JSON list of C-alpha atoms in Angstrom, two decimals:
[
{"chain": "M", "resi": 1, "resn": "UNK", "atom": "CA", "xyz": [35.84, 93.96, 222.08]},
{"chain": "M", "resi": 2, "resn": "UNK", "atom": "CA", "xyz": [33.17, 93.13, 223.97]},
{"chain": "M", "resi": 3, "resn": "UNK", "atom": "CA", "xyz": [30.67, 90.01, 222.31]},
{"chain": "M", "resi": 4, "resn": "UNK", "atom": "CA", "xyz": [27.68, 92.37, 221.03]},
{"chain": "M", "resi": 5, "resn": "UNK", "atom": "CA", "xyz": [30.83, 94.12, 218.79]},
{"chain": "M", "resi": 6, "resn": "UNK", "atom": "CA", "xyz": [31.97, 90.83, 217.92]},
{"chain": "M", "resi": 7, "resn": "UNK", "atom": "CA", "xyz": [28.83, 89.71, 216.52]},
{"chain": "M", "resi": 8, "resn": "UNK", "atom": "CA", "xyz": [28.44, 92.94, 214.63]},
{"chain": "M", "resi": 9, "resn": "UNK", "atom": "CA", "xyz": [31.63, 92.69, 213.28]},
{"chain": "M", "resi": 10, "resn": "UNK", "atom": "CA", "xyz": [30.93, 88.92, 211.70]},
{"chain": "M", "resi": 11, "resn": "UNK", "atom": "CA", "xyz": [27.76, 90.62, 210.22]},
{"chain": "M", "resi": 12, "resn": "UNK", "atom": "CA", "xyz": [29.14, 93.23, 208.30]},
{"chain": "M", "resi": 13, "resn": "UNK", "atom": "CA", "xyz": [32.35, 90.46, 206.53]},
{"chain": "M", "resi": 14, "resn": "UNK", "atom": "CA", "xyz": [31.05, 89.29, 202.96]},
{"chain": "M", "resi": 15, "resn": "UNK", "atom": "CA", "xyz": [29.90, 85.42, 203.55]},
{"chain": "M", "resi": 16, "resn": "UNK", "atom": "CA", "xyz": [32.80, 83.15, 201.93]},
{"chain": "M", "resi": 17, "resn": "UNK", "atom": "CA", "xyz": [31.44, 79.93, 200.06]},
{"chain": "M", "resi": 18, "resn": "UNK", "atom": "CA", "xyz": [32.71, 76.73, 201.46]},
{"chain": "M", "resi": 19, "resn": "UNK", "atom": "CA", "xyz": [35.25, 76.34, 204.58]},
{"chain": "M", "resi": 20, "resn": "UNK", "atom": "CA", "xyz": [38.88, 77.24, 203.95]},
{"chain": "M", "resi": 21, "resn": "UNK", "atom": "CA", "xyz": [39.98, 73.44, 203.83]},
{"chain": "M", "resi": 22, "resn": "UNK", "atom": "CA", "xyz": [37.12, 73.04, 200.34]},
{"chain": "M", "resi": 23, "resn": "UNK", "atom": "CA", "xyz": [38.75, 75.65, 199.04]},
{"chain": "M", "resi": 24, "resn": "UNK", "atom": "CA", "xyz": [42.06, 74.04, 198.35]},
{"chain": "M", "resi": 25, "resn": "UNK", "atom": "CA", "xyz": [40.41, 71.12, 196.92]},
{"chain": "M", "resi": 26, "resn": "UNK", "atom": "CA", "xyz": [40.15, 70.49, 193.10]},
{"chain": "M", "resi": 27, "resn": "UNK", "atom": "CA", "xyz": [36.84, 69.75, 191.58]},
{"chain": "M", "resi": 28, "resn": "UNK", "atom": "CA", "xyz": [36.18, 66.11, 191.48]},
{"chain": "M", "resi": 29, "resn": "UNK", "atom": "CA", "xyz": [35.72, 64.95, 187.32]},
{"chain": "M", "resi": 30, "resn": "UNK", "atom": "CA", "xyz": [32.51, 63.29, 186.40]},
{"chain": "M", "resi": 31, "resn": "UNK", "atom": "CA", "xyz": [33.11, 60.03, 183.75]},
{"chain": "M", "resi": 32, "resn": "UNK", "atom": "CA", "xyz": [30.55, 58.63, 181.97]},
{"chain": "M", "resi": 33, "resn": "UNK", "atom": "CA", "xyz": [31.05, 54.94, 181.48]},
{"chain": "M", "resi": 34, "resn": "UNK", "atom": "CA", "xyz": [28.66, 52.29, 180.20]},
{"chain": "M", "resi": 35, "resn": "UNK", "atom": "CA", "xyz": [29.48, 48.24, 180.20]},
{"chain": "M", "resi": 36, "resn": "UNK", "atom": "CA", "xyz": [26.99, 45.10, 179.64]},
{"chain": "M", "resi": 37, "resn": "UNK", "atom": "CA", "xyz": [26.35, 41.59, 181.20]},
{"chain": "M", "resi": 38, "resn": "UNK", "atom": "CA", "xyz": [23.79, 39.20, 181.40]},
{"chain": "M", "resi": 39, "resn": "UNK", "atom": "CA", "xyz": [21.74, 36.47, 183.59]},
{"chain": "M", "resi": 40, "resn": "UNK", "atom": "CA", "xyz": [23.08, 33.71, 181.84]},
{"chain": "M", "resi": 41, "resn": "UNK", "atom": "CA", "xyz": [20.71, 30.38, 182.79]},
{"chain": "M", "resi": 42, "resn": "UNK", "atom": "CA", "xyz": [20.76, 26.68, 182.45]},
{"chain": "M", "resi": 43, "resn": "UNK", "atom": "CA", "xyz": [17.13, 24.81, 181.37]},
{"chain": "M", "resi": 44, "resn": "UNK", "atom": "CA", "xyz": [15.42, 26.87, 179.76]},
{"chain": "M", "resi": 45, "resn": "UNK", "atom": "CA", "xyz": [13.75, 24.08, 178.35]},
{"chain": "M", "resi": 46, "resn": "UNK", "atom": "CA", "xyz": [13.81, 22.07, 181.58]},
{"chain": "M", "resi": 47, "resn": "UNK", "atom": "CA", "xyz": [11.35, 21.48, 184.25]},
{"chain": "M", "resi": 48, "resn": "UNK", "atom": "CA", "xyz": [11.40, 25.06, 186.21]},
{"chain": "M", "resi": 49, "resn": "UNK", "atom": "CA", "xyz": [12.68, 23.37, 189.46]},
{"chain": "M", "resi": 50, "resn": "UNK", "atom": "CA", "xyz": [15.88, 22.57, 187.32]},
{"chain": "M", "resi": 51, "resn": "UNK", "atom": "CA", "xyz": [16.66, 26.03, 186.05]},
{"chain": "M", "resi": 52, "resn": "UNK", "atom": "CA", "xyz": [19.75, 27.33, 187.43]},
{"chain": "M", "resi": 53, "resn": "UNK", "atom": "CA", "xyz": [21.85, 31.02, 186.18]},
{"chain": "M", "resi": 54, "resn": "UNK", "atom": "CA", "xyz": [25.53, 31.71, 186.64]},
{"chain": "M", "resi": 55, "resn": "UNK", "atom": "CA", "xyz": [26.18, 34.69, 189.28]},
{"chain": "M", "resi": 56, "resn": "UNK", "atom": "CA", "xyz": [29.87, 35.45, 190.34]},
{"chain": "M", "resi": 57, "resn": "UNK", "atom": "CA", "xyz": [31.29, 36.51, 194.06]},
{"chain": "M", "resi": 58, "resn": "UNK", "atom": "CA", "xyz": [33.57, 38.96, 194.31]},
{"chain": "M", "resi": 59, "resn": "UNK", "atom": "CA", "xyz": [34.87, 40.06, 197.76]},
{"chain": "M", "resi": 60, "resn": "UNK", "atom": "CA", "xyz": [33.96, 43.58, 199.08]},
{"chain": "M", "resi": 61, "resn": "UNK", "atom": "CA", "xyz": [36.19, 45.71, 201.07]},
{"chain": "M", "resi": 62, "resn": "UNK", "atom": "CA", "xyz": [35.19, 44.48, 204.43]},
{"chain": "M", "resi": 63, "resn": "UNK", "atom": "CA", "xyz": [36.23, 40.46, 203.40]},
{"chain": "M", "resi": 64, "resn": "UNK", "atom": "CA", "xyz": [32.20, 39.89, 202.56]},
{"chain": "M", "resi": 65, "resn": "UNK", "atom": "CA", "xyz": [31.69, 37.89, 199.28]},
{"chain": "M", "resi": 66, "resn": "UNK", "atom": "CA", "xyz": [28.78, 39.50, 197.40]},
{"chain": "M", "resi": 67, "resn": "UNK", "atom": "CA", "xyz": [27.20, 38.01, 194.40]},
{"chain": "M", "resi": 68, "resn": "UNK", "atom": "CA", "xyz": [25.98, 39.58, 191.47]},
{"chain": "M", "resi": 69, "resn": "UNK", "atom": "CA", "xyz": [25.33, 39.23, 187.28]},
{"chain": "M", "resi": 70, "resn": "UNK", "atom": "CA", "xyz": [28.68, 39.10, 185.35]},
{"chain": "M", "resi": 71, "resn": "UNK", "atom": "CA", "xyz": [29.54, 42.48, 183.15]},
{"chain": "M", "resi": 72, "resn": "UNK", "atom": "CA", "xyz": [31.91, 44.49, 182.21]},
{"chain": "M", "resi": 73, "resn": "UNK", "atom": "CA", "xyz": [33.14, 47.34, 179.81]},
{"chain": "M", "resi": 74, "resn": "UNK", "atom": "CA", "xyz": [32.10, 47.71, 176.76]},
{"chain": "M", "resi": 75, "resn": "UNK", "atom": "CA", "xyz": [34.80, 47.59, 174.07]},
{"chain": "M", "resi": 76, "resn": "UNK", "atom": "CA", "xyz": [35.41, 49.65, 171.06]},
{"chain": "M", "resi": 77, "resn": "UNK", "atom": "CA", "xyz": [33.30, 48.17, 168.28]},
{"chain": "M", "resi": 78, "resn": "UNK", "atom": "CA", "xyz": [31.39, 46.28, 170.49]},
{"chain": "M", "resi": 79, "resn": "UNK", "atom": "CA", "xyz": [27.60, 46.11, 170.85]},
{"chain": "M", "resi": 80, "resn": "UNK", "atom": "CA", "xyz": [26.13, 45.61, 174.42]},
{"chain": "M", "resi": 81, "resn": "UNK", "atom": "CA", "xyz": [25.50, 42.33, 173.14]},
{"chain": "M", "resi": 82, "resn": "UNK", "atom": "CA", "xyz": [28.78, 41.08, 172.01]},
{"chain": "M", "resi": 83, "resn": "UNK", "atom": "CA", "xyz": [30.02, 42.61, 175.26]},
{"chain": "M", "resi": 84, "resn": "UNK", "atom": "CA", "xyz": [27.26, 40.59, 177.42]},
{"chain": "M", "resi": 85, "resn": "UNK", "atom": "CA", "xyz": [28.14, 37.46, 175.73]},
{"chain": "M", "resi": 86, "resn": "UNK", "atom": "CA", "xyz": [32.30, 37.99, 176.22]},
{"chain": "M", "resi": 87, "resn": "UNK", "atom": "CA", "xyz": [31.88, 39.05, 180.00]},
{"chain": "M", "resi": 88, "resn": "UNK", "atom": "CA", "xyz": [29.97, 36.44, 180.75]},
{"chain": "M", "resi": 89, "resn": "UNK", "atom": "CA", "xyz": [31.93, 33.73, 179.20]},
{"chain": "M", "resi": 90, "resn": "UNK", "atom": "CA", "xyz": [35.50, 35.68, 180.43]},
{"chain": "M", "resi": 91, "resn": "UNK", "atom": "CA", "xyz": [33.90, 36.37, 184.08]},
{"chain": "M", "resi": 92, "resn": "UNK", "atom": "CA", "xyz": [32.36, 32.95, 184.36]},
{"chain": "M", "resi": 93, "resn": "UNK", "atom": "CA", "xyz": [33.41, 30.06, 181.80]},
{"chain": "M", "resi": 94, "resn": "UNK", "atom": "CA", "xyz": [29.68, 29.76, 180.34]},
{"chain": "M", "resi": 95, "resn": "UNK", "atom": "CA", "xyz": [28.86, 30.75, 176.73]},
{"chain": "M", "resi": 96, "resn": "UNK", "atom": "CA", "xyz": [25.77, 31.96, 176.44]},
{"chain": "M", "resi": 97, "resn": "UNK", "atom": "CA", "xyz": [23.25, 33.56, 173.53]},
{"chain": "M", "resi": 98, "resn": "UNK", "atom": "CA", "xyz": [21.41, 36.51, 173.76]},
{"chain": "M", "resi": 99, "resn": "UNK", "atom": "CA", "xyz": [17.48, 35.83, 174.37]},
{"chain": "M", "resi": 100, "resn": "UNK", "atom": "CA", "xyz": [15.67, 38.98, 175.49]},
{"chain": "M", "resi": 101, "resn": "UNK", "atom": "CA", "xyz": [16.97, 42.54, 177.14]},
{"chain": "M", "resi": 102, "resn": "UNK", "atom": "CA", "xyz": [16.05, 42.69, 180.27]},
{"chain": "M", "resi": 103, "resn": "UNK", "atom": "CA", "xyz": [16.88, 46.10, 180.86]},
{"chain": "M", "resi": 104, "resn": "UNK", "atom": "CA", "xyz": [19.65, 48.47, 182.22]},
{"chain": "M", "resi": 105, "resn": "UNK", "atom": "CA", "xyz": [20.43, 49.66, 185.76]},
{"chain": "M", "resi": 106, "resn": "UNK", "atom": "CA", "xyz": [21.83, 53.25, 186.18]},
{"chain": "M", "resi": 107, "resn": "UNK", "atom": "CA", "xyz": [24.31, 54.12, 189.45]},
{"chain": "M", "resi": 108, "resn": "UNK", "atom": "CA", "xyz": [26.88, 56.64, 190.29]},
{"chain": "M", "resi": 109, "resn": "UNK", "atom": "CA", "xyz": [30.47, 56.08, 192.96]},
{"chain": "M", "resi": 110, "resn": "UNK", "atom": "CA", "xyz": [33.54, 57.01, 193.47]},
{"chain": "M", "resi": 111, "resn": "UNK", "atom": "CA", "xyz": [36.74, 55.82, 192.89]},
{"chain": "M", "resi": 112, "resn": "UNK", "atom": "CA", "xyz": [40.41, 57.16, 192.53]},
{"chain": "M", "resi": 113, "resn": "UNK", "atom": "CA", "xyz": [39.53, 61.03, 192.87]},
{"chain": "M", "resi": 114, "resn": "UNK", "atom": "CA", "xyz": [36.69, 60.60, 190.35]},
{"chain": "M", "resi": 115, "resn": "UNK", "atom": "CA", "xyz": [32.69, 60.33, 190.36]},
{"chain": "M", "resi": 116, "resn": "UNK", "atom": "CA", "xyz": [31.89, 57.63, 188.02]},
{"chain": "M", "resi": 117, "resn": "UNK", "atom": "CA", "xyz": [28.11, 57.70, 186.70]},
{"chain": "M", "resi": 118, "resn": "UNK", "atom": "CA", "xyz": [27.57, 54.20, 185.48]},
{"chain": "M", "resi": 119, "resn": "UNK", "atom": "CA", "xyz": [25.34, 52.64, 183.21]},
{"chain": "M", "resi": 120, "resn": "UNK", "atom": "CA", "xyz": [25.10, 48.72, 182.94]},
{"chain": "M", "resi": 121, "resn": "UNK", "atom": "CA", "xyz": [22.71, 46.69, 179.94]},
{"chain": "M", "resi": 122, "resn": "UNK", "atom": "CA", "xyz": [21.90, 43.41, 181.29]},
{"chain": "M", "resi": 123, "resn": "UNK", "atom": "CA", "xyz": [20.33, 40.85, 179.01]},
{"chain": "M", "resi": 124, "resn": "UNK", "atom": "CA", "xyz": [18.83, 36.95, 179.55]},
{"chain": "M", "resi": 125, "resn": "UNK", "atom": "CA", "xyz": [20.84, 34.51, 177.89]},
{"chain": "M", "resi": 126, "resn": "UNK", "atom": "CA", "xyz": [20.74, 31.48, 176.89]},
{"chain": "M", "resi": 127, "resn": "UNK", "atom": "CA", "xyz": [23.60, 28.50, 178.75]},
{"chain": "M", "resi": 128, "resn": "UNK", "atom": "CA", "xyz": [25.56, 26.68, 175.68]},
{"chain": "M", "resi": 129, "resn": "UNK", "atom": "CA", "xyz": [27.58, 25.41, 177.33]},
{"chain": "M", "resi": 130, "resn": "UNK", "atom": "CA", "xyz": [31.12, 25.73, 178.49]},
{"chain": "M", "resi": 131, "resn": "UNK", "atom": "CA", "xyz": [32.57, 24.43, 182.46]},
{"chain": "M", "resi": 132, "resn": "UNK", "atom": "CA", "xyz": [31.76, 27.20, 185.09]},
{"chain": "M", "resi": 133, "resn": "UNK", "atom": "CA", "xyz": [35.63, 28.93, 186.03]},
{"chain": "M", "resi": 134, "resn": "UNK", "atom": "CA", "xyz": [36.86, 31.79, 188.50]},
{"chain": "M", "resi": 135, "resn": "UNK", "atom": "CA", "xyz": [39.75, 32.14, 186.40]},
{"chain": "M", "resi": 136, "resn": "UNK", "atom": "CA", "xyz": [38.94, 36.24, 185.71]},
{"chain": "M", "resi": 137, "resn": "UNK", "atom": "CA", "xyz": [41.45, 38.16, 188.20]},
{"chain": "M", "resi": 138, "resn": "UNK", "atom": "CA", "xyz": [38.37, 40.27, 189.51]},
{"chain": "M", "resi": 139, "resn": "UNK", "atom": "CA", "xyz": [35.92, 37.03, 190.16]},
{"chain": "M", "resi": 140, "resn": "UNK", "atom": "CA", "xyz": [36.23, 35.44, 193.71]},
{"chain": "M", "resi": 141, "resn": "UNK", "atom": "CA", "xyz": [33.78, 32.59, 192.83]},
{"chain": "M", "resi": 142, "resn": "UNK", "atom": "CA", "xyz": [31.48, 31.07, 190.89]},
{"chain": "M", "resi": 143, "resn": "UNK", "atom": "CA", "xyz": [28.18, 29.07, 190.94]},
{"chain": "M", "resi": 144, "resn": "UNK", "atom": "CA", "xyz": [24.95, 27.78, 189.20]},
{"chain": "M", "resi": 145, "resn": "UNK", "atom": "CA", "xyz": [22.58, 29.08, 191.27]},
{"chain": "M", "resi": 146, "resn": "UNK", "atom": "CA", "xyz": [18.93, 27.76, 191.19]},
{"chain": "M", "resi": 147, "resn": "UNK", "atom": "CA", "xyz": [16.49, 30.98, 189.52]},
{"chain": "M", "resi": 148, "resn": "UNK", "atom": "CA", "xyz": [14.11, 30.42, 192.97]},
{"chain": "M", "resi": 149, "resn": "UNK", "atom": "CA", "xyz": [17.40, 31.84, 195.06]},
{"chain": "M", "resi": 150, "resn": "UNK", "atom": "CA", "xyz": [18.37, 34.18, 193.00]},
{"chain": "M", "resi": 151, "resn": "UNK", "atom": "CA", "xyz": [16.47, 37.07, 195.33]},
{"chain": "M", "resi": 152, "resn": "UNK", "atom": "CA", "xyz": [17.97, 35.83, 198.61]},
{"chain": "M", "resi": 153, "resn": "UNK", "atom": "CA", "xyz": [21.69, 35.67, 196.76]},
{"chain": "M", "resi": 154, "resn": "UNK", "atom": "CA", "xyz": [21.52, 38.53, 195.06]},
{"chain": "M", "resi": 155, "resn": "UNK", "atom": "CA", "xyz": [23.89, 41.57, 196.81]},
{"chain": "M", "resi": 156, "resn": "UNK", "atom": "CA", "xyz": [22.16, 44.23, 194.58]},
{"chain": "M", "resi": 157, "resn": "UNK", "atom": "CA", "xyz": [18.53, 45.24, 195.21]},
{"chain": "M", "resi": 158, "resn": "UNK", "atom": "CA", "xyz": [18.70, 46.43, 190.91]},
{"chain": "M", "resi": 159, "resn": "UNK", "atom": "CA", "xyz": [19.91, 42.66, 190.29]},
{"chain": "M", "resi": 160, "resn": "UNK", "atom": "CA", "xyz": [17.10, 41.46, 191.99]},
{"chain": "M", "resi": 161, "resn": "UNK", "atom": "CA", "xyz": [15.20, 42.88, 189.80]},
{"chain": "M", "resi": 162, "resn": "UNK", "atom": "CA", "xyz": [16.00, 41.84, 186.97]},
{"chain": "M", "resi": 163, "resn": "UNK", "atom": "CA", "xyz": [16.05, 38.41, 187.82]},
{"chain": "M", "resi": 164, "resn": "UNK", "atom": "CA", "xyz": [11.97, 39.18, 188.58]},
{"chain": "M", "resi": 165, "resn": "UNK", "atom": "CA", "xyz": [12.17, 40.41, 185.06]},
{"chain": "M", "resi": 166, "resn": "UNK", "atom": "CA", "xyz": [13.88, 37.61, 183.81]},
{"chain": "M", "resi": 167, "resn": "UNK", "atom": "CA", "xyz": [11.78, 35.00, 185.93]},
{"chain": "M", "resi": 168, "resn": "UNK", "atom": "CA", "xyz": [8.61, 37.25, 184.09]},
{"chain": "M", "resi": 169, "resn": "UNK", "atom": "CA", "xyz": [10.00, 36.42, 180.06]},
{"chain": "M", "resi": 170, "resn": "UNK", "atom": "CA", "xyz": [11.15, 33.14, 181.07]},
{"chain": "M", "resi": 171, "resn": "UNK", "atom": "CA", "xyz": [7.35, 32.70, 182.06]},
{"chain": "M", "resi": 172, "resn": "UNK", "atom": "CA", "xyz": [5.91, 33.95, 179.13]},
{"chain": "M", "resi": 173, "resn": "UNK", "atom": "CA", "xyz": [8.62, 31.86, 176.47]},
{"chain": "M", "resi": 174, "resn": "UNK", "atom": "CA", "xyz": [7.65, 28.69, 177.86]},
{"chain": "M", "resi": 175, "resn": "UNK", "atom": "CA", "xyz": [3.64, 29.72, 177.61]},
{"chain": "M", "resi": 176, "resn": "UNK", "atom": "CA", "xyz": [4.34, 31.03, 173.88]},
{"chain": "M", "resi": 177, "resn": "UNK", "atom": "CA", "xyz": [3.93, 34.44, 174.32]},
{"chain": "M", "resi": 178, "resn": "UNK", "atom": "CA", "xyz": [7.02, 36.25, 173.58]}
]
Protein backbone atom coordinates (compact mmCIF):
# COMPACT_ATOMS: atom_id res chain seq x y z
CA UNK A 1 0.00 0.00 0.00
CA UNK A 2 1.70 2.74 -0.97
CA UNK A 3 1.47 6.09 1.77
CA UNK A 4 -1.15 8.29 -0.32
CA UNK A 5 -3.55 4.82 0.19
CA UNK A 6 -2.56 4.72 3.64
CA UNK A 7 -3.61 8.08 4.44
CA UNK A 8 -6.87 7.57 2.62
CA UNK A 9 -7.52 4.62 4.35
CA UNK A 10 -7.14 6.43 8.05
CA UNK A 11 -9.64 9.00 6.56
CA UNK A 12 -12.40 6.98 5.74
CA UNK A 13 -12.18 4.75 9.76
CA UNK A 14 -14.86 6.43 12.17
CA UNK A 15 -12.61 8.65 14.76
CA UNK A 16 -12.54 6.57 18.21
CA UNK A 17 -12.76 8.86 21.43
CA UNK A 18 -9.84 8.55 23.71
CA UNK A 19 -6.64 6.15 23.13
CA UNK A 20 -7.17 2.43 23.67
CA UNK A 21 -5.29 2.49 27.15
CA UNK A 22 -8.46 5.43 28.48
CA UNK A 23 -10.65 3.14 27.41
CA UNK A 24 -10.06 0.46 29.96
CA UNK A 25 -10.08 2.93 32.64
CA UNK A 26 -13.11 3.46 35.00
CA UNK A 27 -14.47 6.88 35.51
CA UNK A 28 -12.87 8.58 38.38
CA UNK A 29 -15.96 9.46 41.30
CA UNK A 30 -16.35 13.04 42.28
CA UNK A 31 -16.99 13.49 46.45
CA UNK A 32 -18.16 16.39 47.82
CA UNK A 33 -16.73 17.00 51.23
CA UNK A 34 -16.84 20.09 53.43
CA UNK A 35 -14.77 20.49 56.98
CA UNK A 36 -14.04 23.79 59.19
CA UNK A 37 -11.06 25.39 61.13
CA UNK A 38 -10.04 28.52 62.32
CA UNK A 39 -7.08 31.22 62.93
CA UNK A 40 -7.08 30.79 66.44
CA UNK A 41 -4.93 34.00 68.08
CA UNK A 42 -3.42 35.04 71.30
CA UNK A 43 -3.90 39.08 72.43
CA UNK A 44 -6.51 40.16 71.08
CA UNK A 45 -6.58 42.60 73.65
CA UNK A 46 -2.80 43.05 73.70
CA UNK A 47 -0.51 45.50 72.20
CA UNK A 48 -0.55 44.37 68.28
CA UNK A 49 3.24 43.55 68.38
CA UNK A 50 2.18 40.77 70.96
CA UNK A 51 -0.50 39.06 68.95
CA UNK A 52 0.44 35.69 68.01
CA UNK A 53 -2.18 32.64 66.15
CA UNK A 54 -1.66 28.91 66.32
CA UNK A 55 -0.74 27.34 62.72
CA UNK A 56 0.26 23.57 62.53
CA UNK A 57 3.15 21.81 60.18
CA UNK A 58 2.45 18.90 58.63
CA UNK A 59 5.06 17.25 56.34
CA UNK A 60 4.38 17.07 52.53
CA UNK A 61 5.35 14.26 50.37
CA UNK A 62 8.72 15.48 49.44
CA UNK A 63 9.92 15.69 53.54
CA UNK A 64 8.97 19.73 53.36
CA UNK A 65 7.04 20.89 56.53
CA UNK A 66 4.27 23.25 55.37
CA UNK A 67 2.20 25.27 57.69
CA UNK A 68 -1.25 26.06 57.54
CA UNK A 69 -4.79 26.88 59.76
CA UNK A 70 -5.97 23.77 61.72
CA UNK A 71 -9.42 22.02 60.26
CA UNK A 72 -10.90 19.19 59.71
CA UNK A 73 -14.21 17.26 58.88
CA UNK A 74 -17.16 18.22 59.84
CA UNK A 75 -19.09 15.74 62.00
CA UNK A 76 -22.62 14.63 61.97
CA UNK A 77 -24.57 17.16 64.03
CA UNK A 78 -21.97 19.48 63.97
CA UNK A 79 -22.06 23.15 62.93
CA UNK A 80 -18.91 24.60 61.16
CA UNK A 81 -18.50 26.19 64.34
CA UNK A 82 -18.46 23.45 66.80
CA UNK A 83 -16.23 21.74 64.24
CA UNK A 84 -13.72 24.91 64.09
CA UNK A 85 -13.56 25.02 67.75
CA UNK A 86 -12.87 20.87 68.16
CA UNK A 87 -10.18 20.87 65.29
CA UNK A 88 -8.50 23.44 66.56
CA UNK A 89 -8.27 22.39 70.09
CA UNK A 90 -7.72 18.38 68.80
CA UNK A 91 -5.09 19.61 65.98
CA UNK A 92 -3.38 22.07 68.25
CA UNK A 93 -4.06 21.98 72.20
CA UNK A 94 -5.64 25.67 72.19
CA UNK A 95 -9.34 26.25 72.96
CA UNK A 96 -10.56 28.87 71.30
CA UNK A 97 -14.17 30.89 70.77
CA UNK A 98 -15.64 31.78 67.74
CA UNK A 99 -15.27 35.73 66.95
CA UNK A 100 -16.06 36.51 63.32
CA UNK A 101 -16.20 34.18 59.90
CA UNK A 102 -13.68 34.94 57.96
CA UNK A 103 -14.73 33.14 55.08
CA UNK A 104 -14.36 29.76 53.18
CA UNK A 105 -11.78 28.58 50.63
CA UNK A 106 -12.99 26.18 47.83
CA UNK A 107 -10.27 23.47 46.13
CA UNK A 108 -10.46 20.26 44.31
CA UNK A 109 -7.43 16.92 44.39
CA UNK A 110 -7.06 13.70 44.17
CA UNK A 111 -6.58 11.00 46.29
CA UNK A 112 -7.09 7.11 46.34
CA UNK A 113 -8.78 6.81 42.74
CA UNK A 114 -11.10 9.72 43.62
CA UNK A 115 -11.46 13.62 42.78
CA UNK A 116 -12.28 15.24 45.96
CA UNK A 117 -13.93 18.87 45.57
CA UNK A 118 -13.34 20.43 48.92
CA UNK A 119 -14.82 23.08 50.75
CA UNK A 120 -13.18 24.46 54.05
CA UNK A 121 -15.09 27.41 56.59
CA UNK A 122 -12.42 29.11 58.40
CA UNK A 123 -13.34 31.42 61.24
CA UNK A 124 -11.17 33.98 63.79
CA UNK A 125 -11.17 32.80 67.16
CA UNK A 126 -10.57 33.81 70.14
CA UNK A 127 -7.15 31.89 72.41
CA UNK A 128 -8.68 30.63 75.97
CA UNK A 129 -6.39 29.02 76.73
CA UNK A 130 -5.10 25.51 76.81
CA UNK A 131 -0.85 24.40 76.28
CA UNK A 132 -0.03 24.30 72.47
CA UNK A 133 0.43 20.07 71.60
CA UNK A 134 1.33 18.00 68.32
CA UNK A 135 -0.30 15.18 69.85
CA UNK A 136 -2.99 14.79 66.61
CA UNK A 137 -1.45 11.76 64.44
CA UNK A 138 -1.73 14.06 61.23
CA UNK A 139 0.10 17.33 62.92
CA UNK A 140 3.98 17.40 62.54
CA UNK A 141 4.30 20.59 64.67
CA UNK A 142 3.07 23.29 66.29
CA UNK A 143 3.68 27.03 67.05
CA UNK A 144 2.40 30.53 68.12
CA UNK A 145 3.26 32.37 65.39
CA UNK A 146 3.38 36.25 65.55
CA UNK A 147 0.07 37.68 63.09
CA UNK A 148 3.03 40.04 61.20
CA UNK A 149 4.55 36.42 59.84
CA UNK A 150 1.75 34.87 59.21
CA UNK A 151 2.13 35.78 55.15
CA UNK A 152 5.75 34.62 54.93
CA UNK A 153 4.69 31.16 56.97
CA UNK A 154 1.81 30.53 55.43
CA UNK A 155 2.14 27.34 52.67
CA UNK A 156 -1.30 28.27 51.14
CA UNK A 157 -1.70 31.44 49.03
CA UNK A 158 -5.97 31.04 50.25
CA UNK A 159 -4.52 31.00 53.99
CA UNK A 160 -2.82 33.98 53.38
CA UNK A 161 -5.65 35.44 52.80
CA UNK A 162 -7.49 35.06 55.29
CA UNK A 163 -5.07 35.99 57.70
CA UNK A 164 -5.30 39.64 55.61
CA UNK A 165 -8.92 39.18 56.41
CA UNK A 166 -8.42 38.40 59.80
CA UNK A 167 -5.57 41.12 60.33
CA UNK A 168 -8.66 43.54 58.56
CA UNK A 169 -11.57 42.55 61.63
CA UNK A 170 -8.95 42.39 64.14
CA UNK A 171 -8.36 46.12 62.99
CA UNK A 172 -11.68 47.21 63.05
CA UNK A 173 -12.63 45.30 66.83
CA UNK A 174 -10.01 47.11 68.49
CA UNK A 175 -11.23 50.66 66.70
CA UNK A 176 -15.00 49.70 67.68
CA UNK A 177 -16.33 49.09 64.54
CA UNK A 178 -17.47 45.63 64.24
Amino acid sequence: MSPADRANSRRRQPRRRGSAGNAAKPRMRTVRETSAGGLVVDGLDGPADKRCAALIGRTDRRGRLLWSLPKGHIEAGETSEQTAVREVAEETGINGRVVAELGSIDYWFVTEGRRVHKTVHHYLMRSLGGELSDADVEVTKVAWVPLSELDSRLAYADERRLAEVANRLIDRMENGRQ
